Structure formats: structure tokens, C-alpha cells
Tab-separated table of C-alpha atoms in Angstrom:
chain	number	residue	atom	x	y	z
A	1	MET	CA	87.455	126.303	110.319
A	2	ARG	CA	88.655	124.921	106.999
A	3	LEU	CA	92.001	126.277	107.333
A	4	VAL	CA	92.341	125.032	110.681
A	5	LEU	CA	91.565	121.590	110.023
A	6	ILE	CA	94.223	121.834	107.213
A	7	LEU	CA	96.646	123.200	109.736
A	8	LEU	CA	96.082	120.829	112.001
A	9	ILE	CA	96.872	117.931	109.323
A	10	ILE	CA	99.746	119.383	108.342
A	11	ALA	CA	101.247	119.728	111.577
A	12	SER	CA	100.405	116.087	112.411
A	13	LEU	CA	101.987	114.897	109.468
A	14	ASN	CA	105.095	116.481	110.302
A	15	LEU	CA	104.939	115.312	113.655
A	16	ALA	CA	104.637	111.697	112.592
A	17	ALA	CA	107.286	111.862	109.850
A	18	GLN	CA	109.683	113.423	112.479
A	19	ALA	CA	108.591	110.393	115.354
A	20	ILE	CA	109.330	107.924	112.472
A	21	GLU	CA	112.865	109.400	111.568
A	22	ASN	CA	113.136	109.522	115.567
A	23	THR	CA	112.640	105.454	115.744
A	24	THR	CA	114.946	104.871	112.378
A	25	LEU	CA	117.629	107.128	113.921
A	26	GLU	CA	117.020	104.976	117.304
A	27	ASN	CA	117.062	101.906	115.708
A	28	GLU	CA	120.379	102.645	113.916
A	29	ASN	CA	121.923	103.831	117.021
A	30	THR	CA	120.681	100.385	118.852
A	31	ILE	CA	122.315	98.097	116.306
A	32	GLN	CA	125.390	100.419	115.824
A	33	THR	CA	125.462	99.836	119.759
A	34	ARG	CA	125.295	96.297	119.735
A	35	VAL	CA	127.789	96.020	116.646
A	36	ASP	CA	130.533	98.414	118.926
A	37	ARG	CA	129.820	96.287	122.337
A	38	ILE	CA	130.441	92.966	120.486
A	39	GLY	CA	133.029	93.832	118.253
A	40	THR	CA	135.537	95.204	121.007
A	41	THR	CA	134.686	92.217	122.985
A	42	LEU	CA	136.116	90.293	120.490
A	43	LEU	CA	139.195	92.824	120.035
A	44	ASN	CA	139.850	92.748	123.936
A	45	LYS	CA	139.400	89.760	125.051
A	46	ASN	CA	141.793	88.315	121.803
A	47	LYS	CA	144.513	90.982	123.250
A	48	THR	CA	144.269	92.684	119.681
A	49	ASP	CA	146.755	95.168	120.092
A	50	LYS	CA	145.329	97.021	116.659
A	51	ARG	CA	142.908	99.743	116.176
A	52	ILE	CA	139.767	98.754	114.167
A	53	VAL	CA	136.380	100.478	113.773
A	54	PHE	CA	133.059	98.884	113.173
A	55	THR	CA	130.702	100.605	111.157
A	56	TYR	CA	127.013	99.987	110.537
A	57	ASN	CA	126.008	100.928	107.006
A	58	LYS	CA	122.233	101.224	105.791
A	59	GLN	CA	122.920	99.768	102.522
A	60	THR	CA	122.031	96.506	101.805
A	61	LYS	CA	125.188	95.331	100.203
A	62	LYS	CA	128.648	97.202	99.742
A	63	LYS	CA	128.711	99.170	96.002
A	64	ALA	CA	130.446	97.497	93.068
A	65	LEU	CA	133.702	98.067	92.699
A	66	SER	CA	133.898	100.340	95.555
A	67	ALA	CA	137.057	99.755	97.956
A	68	ASP	CA	137.064	96.864	100.268
A	69	LYS	CA	137.343	98.723	103.629
A	70	SER	CA	138.336	96.134	105.824
A	71	ILE	CA	141.948	96.696	103.998
A	72	SER	CA	142.196	100.263	102.967
A	73	ASN	CA	140.808	101.943	106.271
A	74	ARG	CA	141.163	98.923	108.664
A	75	GLN	CA	137.203	99.231	109.467
A	76	VAL	CA	134.549	96.978	109.368
A	77	VAL	CA	131.317	98.026	107.544
A	78	ILE	CA	128.032	95.523	108.448
A	79	TYR	CA	125.782	95.494	105.645
A	80	ASP	CA	122.393	95.979	106.475
A	81	GLY	CA	121.440	93.057	104.044
A	82	LEU	CA	124.085	90.793	106.329
A	83	TYR	CA	122.803	92.337	109.523
A	84	GLN	CA	119.006	91.389	108.744
A	85	SER	CA	119.873	87.444	108.633
A	86	ILE	CA	121.861	87.881	112.391
A	87	GLN	CA	119.556	86.768	115.305
A	88	THR	CA	122.217	86.257	118.160
A	89	ASP	CA	125.247	87.681	119.806
A	90	ASP	CA	127.007	84.362	118.600
A	91	GLU	CA	126.048	84.971	115.208
A	92	LEU	CA	127.003	89.108	114.935
A	93	ALA	CA	130.328	87.573	116.854
A	94	ALA	CA	130.737	85.198	113.712
A	95	MET	CA	130.418	87.918	111.259
A	96	LEU	CA	132.611	90.626	112.905
A	97	SER	CA	135.411	87.788	113.892
A	98	ARG	CA	135.615	86.664	109.787
A	99	GLU	CA	136.484	90.689	109.189
A	100	ILE	CA	138.820	91.414	111.782
A	101	SER	CA	141.047	88.462	110.426
A	102	THR	CA	141.454	90.189	106.989
A	103	VAL	CA	141.847	93.950	109.100
A	104	LEU	CA	144.616	92.453	111.080
A	105	LYS	CA	145.922	90.983	107.850
A	106	ALA	CA	146.127	94.292	106.556
A	107	TYR	CA	147.886	95.842	108.831
A	108	ASN	CA	150.977	94.232	108.007
A	109	GLY	CA	151.630	96.485	105.081
A	110	ILE	CA	150.740	96.775	101.100
A	111	ILE	CA	152.263	93.344	100.441
A	112	ASP	CA	149.993	91.070	102.910
A	113	SER	CA	147.209	93.595	101.703
A	114	ALA	CA	147.541	92.573	98.015
A	115	GLN	CA	147.664	88.805	98.989
A	116	VAL	CA	144.345	89.093	100.845
A	117	THR	CA	142.684	90.373	97.474
A	118	LEU	CA	145.092	88.211	95.024
A	119	GLY	CA	144.572	85.092	97.330
A	120	ALA	CA	141.011	85.785	98.114
A	121	LYS	CA	140.034	82.059	98.271
A	122	LYS	CA	143.190	81.177	100.283
A	123	PHE	CA	142.397	84.055	102.819
A	124	GLU	CA	138.419	82.549	102.739
A	125	THR	CA	139.690	79.775	104.660
A	126	VAL	CA	142.031	81.433	106.636
A	127	ALA	CA	139.864	83.985	107.745
A	128	ASP	CA	136.981	81.334	108.661
A	129	LYS	CA	139.403	79.323	111.208
A	130	ARG	CA	140.748	82.468	112.824
A	131	ALA	CA	137.053	83.411	113.054
A	132	VAL	CA	136.529	80.433	115.047
A	133	ASP	CA	139.637	80.748	117.449
A	134	TYR	CA	138.764	84.934	118.242
A	135	MET	CA	135.104	83.406	118.962
A	136	VAL	CA	136.050	80.942	121.436
A	137	ASN	CA	138.720	82.945	122.956
A	138	ALA	CA	136.074	85.802	123.562
A	139	GLY	CA	133.738	83.242	124.746
A	140	TYR	CA	130.936	82.914	121.930
A	141	ASN	CA	130.120	79.358	120.316
A	142	PRO	CA	131.983	79.289	117.348
A	143	LEU	CA	128.930	76.898	115.594
A	144	ALA	CA	126.981	79.843	114.807
A	145	LEU	CA	129.917	80.882	112.244
A	146	ILE	CA	128.431	77.667	110.875
A	147	VAL	CA	124.859	78.867	111.222
A	148	PHE	CA	125.409	82.563	109.963
A	149	ILE	CA	127.534	81.259	106.845
A	150	ASN	CA	124.523	78.341	106.020
A	151	LYS	CA	121.931	81.382	106.254
A	152	THR	CA	123.467	83.878	104.147
A	153	CYS	CA	126.015	82.157	101.319
A	154	PRO	CA	124.267	80.986	98.397
A	155	GLN	CA	125.901	77.600	96.713
A	156	LYS	CA	127.535	78.354	93.576
A	157	ARG	CA	127.378	75.514	90.617
A	158	PHE	CA	131.303	75.207	90.712
A	159	ASP	CA	134.211	77.439	92.395
A	160	ARG	CA	137.547	76.191	90.016
A	161	PHE	CA	137.421	79.379	88.551
A	162	SER	CA	136.253	81.418	91.104
A	163	ARG	CA	137.760	83.811	93.834
A	164	HIS	CA	135.651	82.483	96.145
A	165	ASN	CA	134.999	78.691	97.649
A	166	LEU	CA	131.887	76.583	97.341
A	167	THR	CA	129.851	77.221	100.482
A	168	SER	CA	129.699	73.690	101.423
A	169	LYS	CA	133.227	73.402	101.291
A	170	ARG	CA	133.770	76.540	103.727
A	171	LEU	CA	131.377	75.286	105.946
A	172	ALA	CA	133.185	71.280	106.027
A	173	LYS	CA	136.536	72.721	106.444
A	174	ILE	CA	134.989	75.198	109.583
A	175	TYR	CA	133.356	71.990	110.805
A	176	GLU	CA	136.557	69.843	110.139
A	177	TYR	CA	138.850	72.746	112.568
A	178	ILE	CA	136.051	73.066	115.265
A	179	THR	CA	135.809	68.967	115.590
A	180	TYR	CA	139.930	68.835	116.133
A	181	LYS	CA	140.490	71.799	117.863
A	182	TYR	CA	137.408	72.924	119.844
A	183	PRO	CA	135.512	69.418	120.538
A	184	GLN	CA	133.572	70.344	123.467
A	185	TYR	CA	131.437	72.592	121.307
A	186	LEU	CA	130.145	69.618	119.580
A	187	GLU	CA	130.342	67.292	122.625
A	188	ASN	CA	128.067	70.238	124.384
A	189	ASN	CA	126.409	70.844	121.486
A	190	GLU	CA	124.037	74.214	122.031
A	191	TYR	CA	122.763	74.105	118.470
A	192	ILE	CA	121.604	70.887	118.324
A	193	ASN	CA	117.989	71.847	118.453
A	194	ASN	CA	119.133	75.079	116.127
A	195	GLN	CA	116.942	74.456	112.880
A	196	TYR	CA	119.627	76.324	110.681
A	197	TYR	CA	122.181	73.968	111.992
A	198	GLN	CA	120.170	71.200	111.659
A	199	ASN	CA	119.872	72.106	108.096
A	200	PHE	CA	123.931	72.193	107.939
A	201	LEU	CA	124.111	68.366	109.254
A	202	LEU	CA	121.409	67.571	106.919
A	203	THR	CA	123.126	69.329	103.753
A	204	SER	CA	126.658	68.267	104.690
A	205	ILE	CA	126.508	64.339	105.152
A	206	GLU	CA	128.632	63.793	102.530
A	207	ASN	CA	131.292	66.095	103.766
A	208	ARG	CA	131.158	64.636	107.250
A	209	LYS	CA	131.040	61.052	106.292
A	210	LYS	CA	134.668	61.939	104.643
A	211	LEU	CA	135.617	63.608	107.866
A	212	ASP	CA	134.824	60.613	110.135
A	213	GLU	CA	137.018	58.637	107.858
A	214	LYS	CA	139.773	60.681	108.481
A	215	ILE	CA	139.619	60.614	111.921
A	216	LYS	CA	138.788	56.730	111.695
A	217	THR	CA	141.754	56.285	109.778
A	218	LYS	CA	143.903	59.008	111.600
A	219	SER	CA	144.856	60.649	108.143
A	220	THR	CA	146.696	64.057	107.888
A	221	LYS	CA	145.764	64.721	104.158
A	222	GLU	CA	143.652	67.541	103.386
A	223	ILE	CA	139.864	66.466	102.570
A	224	ASP	CA	138.617	67.178	99.313
A	225	TYR	CA	135.420	68.327	100.172
A	226	GLU	CA	132.357	68.734	97.794
B	1	MET	CA	117.027	114.375	154.205
B	2	ASN	CA	119.435	116.530	152.360
B	3	LYS	CA	122.001	114.679	154.378
B	4	PHE	CA	120.702	111.572	153.036
B	5	ALA	CA	120.350	112.534	149.295
B	6	GLY	CA	124.055	113.555	149.735
B	7	PHE	CA	125.342	110.040	150.640
B	8	LEU	CA	123.398	108.663	148.109
B	9	LEU	CA	125.565	110.625	145.590
B	10	VAL	CA	128.461	110.214	147.040
B	11	LEU	CA	127.793	106.337	147.259
B	12	SER	CA	127.294	106.078	143.989
B	13	LEU	CA	129.663	108.010	142.752
B	14	LEU	CA	132.150	105.753	144.549
B	15	ILE	CA	130.422	102.413	143.506
B	16	LEU	CA	129.643	103.185	139.490
B	17	PRO	CA	133.278	103.079	138.571
B	18	THR	CA	134.214	99.855	140.515
B	19	ALA	CA	130.756	98.856	139.327
B	20	ASN	CA	132.098	99.091	135.608
B	21	ALA	CA	135.369	97.570	136.054
B	22	GLN	CA	134.080	94.416	137.885
B	23	ASN	CA	132.222	93.755	134.648
B	24	LEU	CA	135.431	92.942	132.856
B	25	ASP	CA	137.484	90.163	133.604
B	26	TYR	CA	140.271	91.964	132.078
B	27	ASN	CA	142.348	95.092	132.526
B	28	TYR	CA	144.966	96.603	130.202
B	29	GLN	CA	146.157	99.836	132.347
B	30	SER	CA	149.297	98.536	133.558
B	31	THR	CA	152.256	99.132	130.940
B	32	TYR	CA	154.998	97.425	132.880
B	33	SER	CA	155.864	94.021	130.916
B	34	VAL	CA	158.733	91.747	130.493
B	35	PRO	CA	160.410	90.128	127.747
B	36	ILE	CA	160.508	86.435	127.496
B	37	LYS	CA	163.201	85.275	124.996
B	38	LEU	CA	162.540	81.613	123.967
B	39	SER	CA	163.768	79.298	121.610
B	40	ILE	CA	162.466	75.848	120.098
B	41	THR	CA	163.780	72.768	121.394
B	42	GLU	CA	164.196	71.205	117.723
B	43	ASN	CA	164.262	72.469	114.513
B	44	PHE	CA	160.738	72.705	112.476
B	45	SER	CA	159.878	73.226	109.404
B	46	THR	CA	156.179	72.924	107.928
B	47	LYS	CA	157.390	70.231	105.545
B	48	LYS	CA	156.298	67.446	107.931
B	49	PRO	CA	152.652	66.972	108.555
B	50	LEU	CA	150.796	69.394	110.949
B	51	ASN	CA	147.284	70.036	112.576
B	52	GLU	CA	146.231	72.908	113.929
B	53	GLY	CA	145.972	72.199	117.943
B	54	ASP	CA	149.380	70.696	117.786
B	55	ILE	CA	151.909	71.706	120.400
B	56	LEU	CA	155.555	72.912	119.923
B	57	GLN	CA	158.692	72.887	122.831
B	58	PHE	CA	160.238	75.683	123.734
B	59	LYS	CA	162.666	76.853	126.422
B	60	THR	CA	163.220	80.006	128.071
B	61	ILE	CA	166.864	81.102	126.862
B	62	GLU	CA	167.489	83.209	129.579
B	63	ASP	CA	166.638	83.768	133.176
B	64	VAL	CA	163.362	86.163	133.511
B	65	TYR	CA	162.952	88.744	136.559
B	66	VAL	CA	159.834	90.554	137.740
B	67	HIS	CA	161.238	93.451	139.541
B	68	ASN	CA	164.650	92.221	139.924
B	69	THR	CA	162.584	88.407	141.593
B	70	LYS	CA	163.935	85.616	139.396
B	71	ILE	CA	160.559	84.005	138.439
B	72	LEU	CA	162.096	81.621	135.652
B	73	GLU	CA	165.033	79.654	134.788
B	74	LYS	CA	166.708	79.827	131.908
B	75	GLY	CA	166.029	76.430	130.329
B	76	THR	CA	162.166	76.324	131.586
B	77	PRO	CA	160.283	74.401	129.181
B	78	VAL	CA	157.318	76.108	127.928
B	79	SER	CA	154.816	74.691	125.251
B	80	ALA	CA	153.018	76.680	122.606
B	81	LYS	CA	149.756	75.543	120.276
B	82	ILE	CA	149.965	75.994	116.604
B	83	GLU	CA	146.699	78.158	116.175
B	84	THR	CA	146.479	78.551	112.308
B	85	LEU	CA	148.355	77.205	109.426
B	86	ILE	CA	148.288	78.365	106.498
B	87	THR	CA	149.735	76.317	103.514
B	88	SER	CA	151.638	77.446	100.859
B	89	GLY	CA	149.692	78.116	97.697
B	90	MET	CA	149.711	78.936	93.656
B	91	ASN	CA	151.562	81.675	92.295
B	92	GLY	CA	154.220	81.758	95.566
B	93	PHE	CA	152.020	82.171	98.788
B	94	PRO	CA	153.862	80.797	101.565
B	95	ASP	CA	153.527	78.585	104.364
B	96	GLU	CA	152.333	80.320	107.378
B	97	ILE	CA	152.004	79.085	110.777
B	98	ILE	CA	150.518	81.342	113.467
B	99	LEU	CA	151.652	80.260	117.284
B	100	ASN	CA	149.704	81.272	120.457
B	101	HIS	CA	148.765	80.440	123.760
B	102	PHE	CA	152.351	79.734	125.355
B	103	GLU	CA	152.143	78.068	128.275
B	104	ILE	CA	154.702	78.981	131.265
B	105	PRO	CA	154.670	77.864	134.642
B	106	GLY	CA	153.235	80.341	137.159
B	107	ILE	CA	152.054	82.908	134.076
B	108	LYS	CA	148.531	82.744	133.080
B	109	ASP	CA	147.954	83.101	129.384
B	110	SER	CA	145.737	86.045	129.842
B	111	GLN	CA	149.125	87.895	131.008
B	112	LEU	CA	150.648	87.344	127.993
B	113	MET	CA	151.108	88.909	124.877
B	114	ASP	CA	152.114	85.889	122.843
B	115	GLU	CA	151.171	85.640	119.429
B	116	TYR	CA	154.051	84.760	117.318
B	117	ILE	CA	153.774	84.773	112.950
B	118	LYS	CA	156.119	82.635	111.201
B	119	THR	CA	156.050	82.764	107.244
B	120	GLY	CA	158.060	81.105	104.489
B	121	GLN	CA	159.433	82.774	101.891
B	122	ASN	CA	157.242	84.949	99.849
B	123	ARG	CA	157.508	84.294	96.307
B	124	CYS	CA	154.588	86.185	95.179
B	125	ILE	CA	156.635	89.531	94.965
B	126	TRP	CA	158.098	87.860	91.708
B	127	VAL	CA	155.679	85.626	90.561
B	128	TYR	CA	153.054	88.172	90.104
B	129	PRO	CA	154.740	90.592	88.064
B	130	LEU	CA	156.334	87.549	86.029
B	131	LYS	CA	152.605	86.299	85.531
B	132	TRP	CA	151.608	89.969	84.322
B	133	ALA	CA	154.421	89.923	81.939
B	134	LEU	CA	154.034	86.584	80.306
B	135	THR	CA	150.240	87.100	80.397
B	136	PRO	CA	150.024	88.094	76.756
B	137	VAL	CA	151.181	85.202	75.368
B	138	PRO	CA	149.048	82.198	76.395
B	139	PRO	CA	149.340	80.243	78.300
B	140	VAL	CA	152.835	80.911	79.313
B	141	GLY	CA	151.388	83.303	82.188
B	142	SER	CA	149.210	80.116	83.103
B	143	PHE	CA	152.643	78.453	84.275
B	144	THR	CA	153.736	80.637	87.506
B	145	ASN	CA	150.408	79.071	89.216
B	146	LEU	CA	152.819	75.556	89.609
B	147	ILE	CA	154.996	78.474	91.587
B	148	LYS	CA	154.597	77.751	95.782
B	149	GLY	CA	155.908	79.768	98.144
B	150	GLY	CA	158.335	78.243	100.712
B	151	HIS	CA	157.897	76.497	104.276
B	152	ALA	CA	157.701	78.225	107.450
B	153	GLN	CA	160.433	77.170	109.699
B	154	ILE	CA	162.147	78.025	113.376
B	155	LYS	CA	165.177	76.724	113.869
B	156	THR	CA	166.816	76.138	117.445
B	157	ASP	CA	168.938	79.241	117.036
B	158	HIS	CA	165.732	81.733	116.303
B	159	VAL	CA	164.780	83.725	119.379
B	160	ILE	CA	161.304	84.200	120.104
B	161	THR	CA	160.066	87.178	122.528
B	162	ILE	CA	156.654	87.243	124.214
B	163	TYR	CA	155.754	89.491	126.395
B	164	TYR	CA	154.361	88.981	130.002
B	165	TYR	CA	152.413	91.554	131.722
B	166	PRO	CA	152.455	90.786	135.584
B	167	GLU	CA	150.033	93.452	136.818
B	168	TRP	CA	147.393	92.268	134.282
B	169	LYS	CA	144.342	90.131	135.559
């Protein structure tokens, strides 16, 4: 009797482990399908005639010193750590659009690929701007890029010697780009009741004042954002 | 009953592929394309202040035919939008301009493969080796930061070719 009981427990534990494994696989499959769907929509709607593959990776972030797959393999890898911050399709489109821009640059040859790496700060801004265009062309709301970056990128102390721009500068530049090029998204702002977008508005008052001044004076000079 | 089931099966086989196609507002099956050759109406350079979203004026430099039917006359005005402007930077990074959304009378934007990229002189190729060669002598290597890349220019004699896919949606 005891033996039967032990066998039953082992069998049920086995079944439970299998069920958990199946659920994990199903979850991963669901995420991969979502990533593929939105990624391919972005490529097709932007008439991108270069092959790009989207891959969901369970790791929380890229391993240190490993090659950037968007440049070496022309592949967009979405790490779980970032995916966890994504709530809407617009936000996922924002994340993928940024990467598509880097991959397309890698298609231009080794020199362009090297430039993306050497001029990381410069191409960070370019990738942000291109991402806005890709999103608009594919029917996604570009304000989601602001929300996504505001949620996921920390604010460093300074960027003078860094390979990346201050997040507040990036956000201000994206906001300016949308203001000039796609003002309709700000006029009929679907994100006005989004708490993350409101947080951006709150933390960008000084930068937005600078933009207001630029618009008022019709200046074409680049704003020195904080 | 069997006949009815058979009818349903045939109906679903007929409807399903159409239903899938109807979900998409594009169809890139056709490979038939017509080149449209353009030239800018006046010399352009990124030296002058520009904004993304600004419009540049072009004109067709020859008649355009689709299946032997003339659809565009030589000299037809065409406008294009500055999609992205990448300003030149330290260490020889050049200006880069990305044009898109060419507006041609009677042609939908969705039927055009029309992204055009023009880059200025890329000085990174010699600036970076120079920088690395000078790095052992501080701070001479940092002086290359002062070298900027070239401006992007489009001259009136420069031919830009975009492609029109008349059978695309």
C-alpha cells in the first residue's frame, strides 16, 4: 500500500513538472508570436526589403562582451528583462522599431556597422527618430516610444564621457521630433491619461519650455537639452 | 448531410485564403516595376539650416511608361519629404539625409519604393586610424575629434531613381 502511494506521488509530481514545462513553452510561444506579428507588420508597412529576424530570449539581458546581434547577425533579440516592461502593442512596436533601424544600418556594409558602434551616441538619436517614423508608417502611436524609454532607461548623472545620451535628452529629442513632424499625435493625444506619459511630462518641464521657446522664436538651432 | 458537409468544406477552402488576404492592406506579389528618374530643381546642401519634414522639389527627367502607356511627362514636378537628418559629427562622421514620401501626381505612396539616402564625405575611414595611431601621444589623439564629416549634397545633374510598382495596392 505504501509503495503504491509513493508511486502515485512520484507520478503526480512528474505530471506537475510536465505541466509547468508546457505552460512555460506556451508562454514563450505566445510572446514569440506577438513579437513576430508586430515586427513583421513594421517591416511590411515600411516596405523594408531587407530580411530581419526577431527572436525572444529568456535571458534578462545581453551577456557582457557578447556581440550585438543586430549588427553581426542582422537579428533583433528581445531580452526578457525588457519585455517585462512592455504592456501594449505600441510599446513593443517602439522597442522593435529602434532595433530595426540599427539592423538596416548594418545592411549598408562593414563601415556603416562600425560607425554605429563607434558613434553609438549619435546613432542612438538617429535610431530613436527612425523608430518614430517606422511606428507612424505602420499605424502605431509614436508616443509609446516615449513611454517605453521613460519606463526602461535609467537616468545617469552625466553623458559627457558616456557612449549613451542622457535619457532625459533622448526623450526631449523624440518629443521635439514628434512635435514638428507628427503634431497630430499630440493634438489628439491618446496617451494623455497614461500615467507613464504623465510622468514624462512631469519630468520634462524644463526641456519642454526650451522647445516652446524654439517654436515661438521659429529658431532652427539645435536645443541643448538637459 | 454528407453533401452539406462537403459544400461547407469547399466553401471554407475558397473563403479562407481570401479572408487572410483581406486582412492586409498591402500585397507585394507583383514584381513589375517602372523606374522613375528624377533630378532636384535646385542644388541642395545640408550646409543650410534644415528641419525634418521639410519638402524638396524634384522633376522627372524623362517620360514614364507603364505597359506602353505614358503616365508621366518629362518635367513633371515631384516633391519629397526630408524624413531624417543626421548631422555630421566628431571624428569624420558625415551628414546624412534620408528622403522619403515622394509625391507624384496620380501615384500612391504605397506603390513606390522610394527611400533615398544621400551621405556626405565620410572621413571616419582615415580619421579613426589616425586617431588610434596618435593615441600613444596624449592628448594628440583627441584632436581628431575636431574633424567633422562632409555635408550631404544633391546637385541638379544628379539622377535619383525610385521605383513605381503599379500592381501594388
